[in-house]
XYZ file of C-alpha atoms in Angstrom:
355
model
C 0.000 0.000 0.000
C 1.548 3.299 -1.158
C 0.913 6.283 1.103
C 0.560 9.580 -0.845
C 3.336 12.137 -0.365
C 0.743 14.660 0.831
C -0.213 12.329 3.667
C 3.427 11.977 4.721
C 3.681 15.759 4.850
C 0.530 15.993 6.968
C 1.932 13.481 9.463
C 5.244 15.351 9.709
C 3.444 18.686 10.153
C 1.124 17.336 12.865
C 4.017 15.746 14.735
C 6.057 18.964 14.596
C 3.062 20.859 15.994
C 2.744 18.396 18.881
C 6.472 18.573 19.621
C 6.269 22.364 19.755
C 3.242 22.279 22.090
C 4.893 19.773 24.416
C 8.085 21.838 24.520
C 6.273 25.127 25.133
C 5.680 24.444 28.814
C 2.266 26.061 28.508
C 0.167 22.905 28.739
C -1.289 21.961 32.114
C -3.844 19.517 33.474
C -6.067 17.742 30.976
C -4.492 19.583 28.031
C -1.069 18.185 28.893
C -2.459 14.676 29.418
C -4.240 14.720 26.049
C -1.227 16.149 24.225
C 0.997 13.477 25.781
C -1.357 10.748 24.581
C -1.515 12.221 21.083
C 2.277 12.504 20.962
C 2.762 8.927 22.151
C 0.340 7.608 19.525
C 1.745 9.656 16.649
C 5.470 9.255 17.390
C 5.869 5.716 15.908
C 3.802 6.728 12.860
C 5.886 9.869 12.304
C 9.125 7.904 12.642
C 8.200 5.407 9.909
C 6.683 8.157 7.748
C 9.986 10.061 7.895
C 11.837 6.894 6.883
C 9.525 6.364 3.898
C 9.869 9.995 2.812
C 13.669 9.873 3.075
C 13.843 6.595 1.120
C 11.680 7.971 -1.682
C 13.788 11.120 -1.941
C 17.019 9.112 -1.962
C 15.678 6.820 -4.684
C 14.838 9.851 -6.817
C 18.370 11.219 -6.358
C 19.996 7.879 -7.165
C 17.891 7.486 -10.301
C 19.271 10.820 -11.534
C 22.806 9.591 -10.805
C 22.314 6.644 -13.178
C 22.963 9.015 -16.073
C 26.517 9.578 -14.779
C 28.758 6.688 -15.993
C 31.142 7.164 -13.073
C 28.334 6.978 -10.495
C 26.101 4.404 -12.177
C 27.515 1.246 -10.541
C 27.321 2.699 -7.026
C 23.857 4.129 -7.655
C 22.522 0.794 -8.941
C 23.780 -1.018 -5.829
C 22.227 1.487 -3.441
C 19.008 1.573 -5.472
C 18.601 -2.171 -5.217
C 18.824 -2.052 -1.417
C 16.455 0.914 -1.142
C 13.877 -0.533 -3.518
C 13.849 -3.676 -1.413
C 13.474 -1.774 1.841
C 10.879 0.804 0.698
C 7.888 -1.595 0.325
C 8.634 -2.997 3.778
C 8.699 0.494 5.277
C 5.504 1.470 3.453
C 3.754 -1.613 4.827
C 4.980 -0.770 8.355
C 3.589 2.724 7.886
C 0.248 1.437 6.615
C -0.038 -0.817 9.684
C 0.956 2.042 12.007
C -1.765 4.203 10.420
C -4.525 1.626 10.851
C -7.360 2.859 13.093
C -6.618 1.758 16.633
C -8.971 0.466 19.255
C -9.308 3.356 21.668
C -8.838 0.898 24.542
C -5.560 -0.619 23.302
C -3.357 1.308 25.724
C -5.591 0.749 28.728
C -4.986 -1.684 31.575
C -7.296 -4.682 31.612
C -9.458 -6.762 33.890
C -8.665 -10.461 33.389
C -11.468 -12.855 34.348
C -10.954 -16.634 34.268
C -13.714 -19.112 35.162
C -13.714 -22.893 35.297
C -16.107 -24.342 32.716
C -17.061 -27.915 31.944
C -14.918 -30.553 33.581
C -15.409 -30.148 37.346
C -12.222 -30.225 39.412
C -10.039 -30.595 36.320
C -11.540 -27.396 34.860
C -10.683 -25.528 38.072
C -7.110 -26.806 37.920
C -6.892 -25.698 34.285
C -8.219 -22.245 35.220
C -5.348 -22.043 37.696
C -2.872 -23.069 34.979
C -4.203 -20.338 32.683
C -3.930 -17.690 35.388
C -0.301 -18.631 36.082
C 0.392 -18.566 32.312
C -0.867 -14.988 32.104
C 0.991 -14.017 35.290
C 4.306 -15.205 33.844
C 3.633 -13.627 30.457
C 2.763 -10.360 32.200
C 6.003 -10.472 34.189
C 7.924 -10.890 30.934
C 6.145 -7.808 29.545
C 6.914 -5.762 32.651
C 3.238 -5.620 33.654
C 1.754 -5.864 37.138
C -0.950 -8.421 37.972
C -3.084 -7.831 41.061
C -5.840 -10.328 41.967
C -9.119 -8.535 42.639
C -11.412 -11.437 43.457
C -10.998 -15.200 43.574
C -12.956 -18.318 44.412
C -10.479 -21.109 45.032
C -11.270 -24.755 44.364
C -10.878 -27.382 47.092
C -8.506 -29.398 44.857
C -6.442 -26.403 43.753
C -6.884 -23.925 40.971
C -9.873 -21.606 40.796
C -13.560 -21.781 40.165
C -13.178 -18.092 39.312
C -10.445 -15.485 39.523
C -10.477 -11.826 38.508
C -7.260 -9.806 38.305
C -6.252 -6.307 37.278
C -3.369 -6.166 34.768
C -1.576 -2.831 34.399
C 1.252 -1.760 32.117
C 1.923 -0.511 28.609
C -0.292 -1.914 25.862
C -1.989 -4.499 28.083
C -5.377 -4.612 26.364
C -3.854 -4.484 22.868
C -1.926 -7.694 23.548
C -4.456 -9.591 25.651
C -7.773 -8.745 23.993
C -7.724 -11.757 21.672
C -7.373 -14.114 24.665
C -11.090 -13.807 25.428
C -13.034 -16.986 24.719
C -13.221 -20.651 25.644
C -9.881 -22.371 26.256
C -10.044 -26.165 26.066
C -7.585 -28.627 27.599
C -7.093 -32.301 26.733
C -5.049 -34.272 29.243
C -5.087 -37.123 31.742
C -6.223 -35.745 35.129
C -4.142 -36.639 38.179
C -7.217 -38.350 39.629
C -7.702 -40.561 36.550
C -6.405 -44.042 37.359
C -7.215 -45.512 33.932
C -5.054 -43.068 31.994
C -7.970 -41.754 29.940
C -7.732 -38.330 28.345
C -10.375 -35.893 29.563
C -11.502 -32.672 27.920
C -12.180 -29.693 30.166
C -12.597 -25.994 29.564
C -12.233 -22.580 31.130
C -13.506 -19.226 29.923
C -11.340 -16.130 29.707
C -12.589 -12.561 29.443
C -10.280 -9.576 28.990
C -12.012 -6.238 29.584
C -10.366 -2.824 29.176
C -10.354 -0.868 32.394
C -11.891 2.586 31.875
C -10.550 5.918 33.014
C -12.713 7.966 35.351
C -13.949 10.030 32.407
C -14.861 6.973 30.315
C -17.784 5.817 32.398
C -19.938 7.423 35.054
C -22.013 5.369 37.504
C -24.930 6.903 39.369
C -24.786 5.724 43.012
C -28.589 5.597 42.916
C -28.356 2.796 40.328
C -26.492 0.519 42.731
C -27.738 -2.041 45.217
C -24.962 -2.950 47.651
C -25.222 -6.014 49.902
C -22.755 -7.210 52.521
C -22.350 -10.780 53.725
C -19.856 -13.057 55.417
C -17.085 -14.337 53.157
C -16.667 -18.076 52.714
C -13.796 -20.202 51.411
C -13.415 -23.509 49.627
C -15.873 -26.076 50.957
C -18.179 -23.365 52.257
C -16.419 -22.623 55.524
C -16.450 -19.027 56.693
C -13.058 -17.365 56.346
C -13.772 -14.504 58.721
C -16.344 -13.492 61.257
C -17.324 -10.098 59.855
C -19.620 -9.156 56.995
C -16.769 -7.935 54.783
C -17.863 -9.529 51.488
C -19.555 -7.196 49.022
C -22.148 -7.806 46.321
C -22.939 -4.874 44.026
C -25.835 -4.969 41.578
C -26.094 -2.359 38.842
C -29.871 -2.142 38.600
C -30.268 -0.698 35.064
C -28.240 -3.538 33.500
C -28.686 -6.211 36.215
C -24.882 -6.614 36.303
C -23.754 -8.318 39.525
C -20.210 -8.195 40.938
C -18.979 -9.772 44.155
C -15.726 -9.458 46.075
C -14.832 -11.225 49.317
C -11.061 -11.618 49.337
C -10.022 -8.805 51.624
C -10.901 -8.528 55.297
C -11.783 -4.884 54.750
C -15.304 -4.195 53.551
C -14.115 -0.851 52.167
C -11.354 -2.447 50.051
C -13.705 -5.169 48.820
C -16.160 -2.485 47.739
C -13.404 -0.615 45.881
C -12.364 -3.776 44.029
C -15.964 -4.699 43.201
C -16.549 -1.218 41.779
C -13.377 -1.587 39.708
C -14.729 -4.778 38.131
C -18.203 -3.284 37.669
C -16.836 -0.245 35.842
C -14.831 -2.482 33.490
C -17.884 -4.609 32.658
C -20.111 -1.602 32.059
C -17.429 0.056 29.935
C -17.093 -3.045 27.762
C -20.876 -3.202 27.292
C -20.841 0.473 26.326
C -18.012 -0.136 23.824
C -19.874 -3.015 22.226
C -23.009 -0.884 21.886
C -21.225 2.097 20.319
C -18.756 0.180 18.157
C -21.076 -2.411 16.655
C -19.715 -2.186 13.106
C -16.107 -2.369 14.273
C -16.919 -5.322 16.535
C -18.495 -7.221 13.637
C -15.486 -6.525 11.432
C -13.100 -7.767 14.111
C -15.185 -10.891 14.648
C -14.733 -11.739 10.978
C -10.960 -11.366 11.338
C -9.667 -13.308 14.325
C -12.834 -13.945 16.290
C -14.950 -11.796 18.511
C -13.276 -12.825 21.752
C -16.708 -13.768 23.055
C -16.605 -16.243 25.915
C -18.993 -18.571 24.070
C -16.446 -19.090 21.307
C -13.885 -21.907 21.549
C -10.629 -20.282 20.574
C -7.790 -22.562 21.652
C -6.988 -26.158 22.566
C -4.098 -27.260 24.805
C -3.359 -30.926 24.049
C -0.981 -32.335 26.656
C -0.419 -35.856 25.247
C 0.789 -34.372 21.942
C 2.440 -31.322 23.490
C 0.651 -28.938 21.144
C -1.446 -25.805 21.328
C -3.861 -24.912 18.511
C -5.490 -21.545 18.010
C -8.606 -22.344 15.986
C -9.231 -18.799 14.761
C -6.061 -18.559 12.692
C -5.396 -22.277 12.255
C -2.037 -22.085 14.028
C -0.640 -25.139 15.825
C 2.556 -24.913 17.874
C 4.210 -27.968 19.389
C 5.411 -25.878 22.319
C 2.851 -26.540 25.026
C 5.288 -26.431 27.999
C 6.699 -23.078 26.835
C 3.241 -21.611 26.190
C 1.514 -22.776 29.362
C 4.695 -21.756 31.196
C 4.162 -18.157 30.081
C 7.063 -16.998 27.876
C 5.903 -18.975 24.824
C 2.502 -17.270 24.870
C 4.032 -14.268 23.122
C 4.350 -16.190 19.853
C 0.600 -16.842 19.818
C -0.250 -13.281 20.846
C 1.974 -11.810 18.123
C 0.498 -14.151 15.492
C -3.028 -13.041 16.369
C -2.080 -9.361 16.215
C -0.313 -9.862 12.867
C -3.333 -11.683 11.423
C -5.631 -8.907 12.566
C -3.395 -6.253 11.004
C -3.027 -8.156 7.726
C -6.768 -8.599 7.308
C -7.523 -4.993 8.158
C -4.913 -3.858 5.628
C -6.496 -6.117 3.005
C -9.939 -4.687 3.809
C -8.628 -1.131 3.317
C -7.091 -2.083 -0.049
C -10.326 -3.518 -1.449
């Protein structure tokens, strides 16, 4: 995809304007925050645009040098290298200019729930959570559990965690869906392979200005927290259940001994769920387009299978199978799958723009 020279000039002009505003020292408060965001988003685009512009200009100069017998050989050699590099740079620029999900740079709420498979599903949910924890550590992100319901045999019936860092939602958003595992459970004496599942939801966490909640729309209940097996884990009514009445969205949190902290965490989860519902309602066309690319990320959609006997992981949306299960479930290997999903999304969006 060839970007017009006029567009390159517009990018350079806009970036120079932002640089001047940032350097002026006159921006304060929300103006400074917005300018910083705009600068951060435009900087990688401007960098590649400058490279494309410089390559085109150098090619034009070298083509003129071909008429000089003494310079022809050198010009031909440099031209060959530039003509090879230019299409790559133009494609990088086209990808950088693709419309971005406004939530890509936000932190995310990671929700994992055991699905079909009983105890084995809970153990698998625990494996998935540890996979994301290790991947997050590799990315320099912070993972903070918000709410969890542990299983008696280990793992989780449900766990919700807040993941913060640079580009969290952009890299994790395609993890939403049904994850299936095929393996021999530790409790299986006959060596039979069982199939279990867990659901993953990755929700962008909104800023304060992204979503407003009317306190009058909330019903807040307190109760005594309980642990695995139903036993009470403390003697005070510190657990919180918040119901958002207009949408009938229910969030619970019982992990902390402080009712105040549990309420804060529950509100954090509630805001993320309401924000995601709002995004889906206002970005219907974009959501449908993304669903056609690498899947909607809906929790009802089976997206990936982890087959332990064969040591493979298959992502069904892009037809990719990697025989690297230990590395992937261990965390560091997950990056290869994440990058493949992002690349597929970018390639299909580029193709759609070219049609």
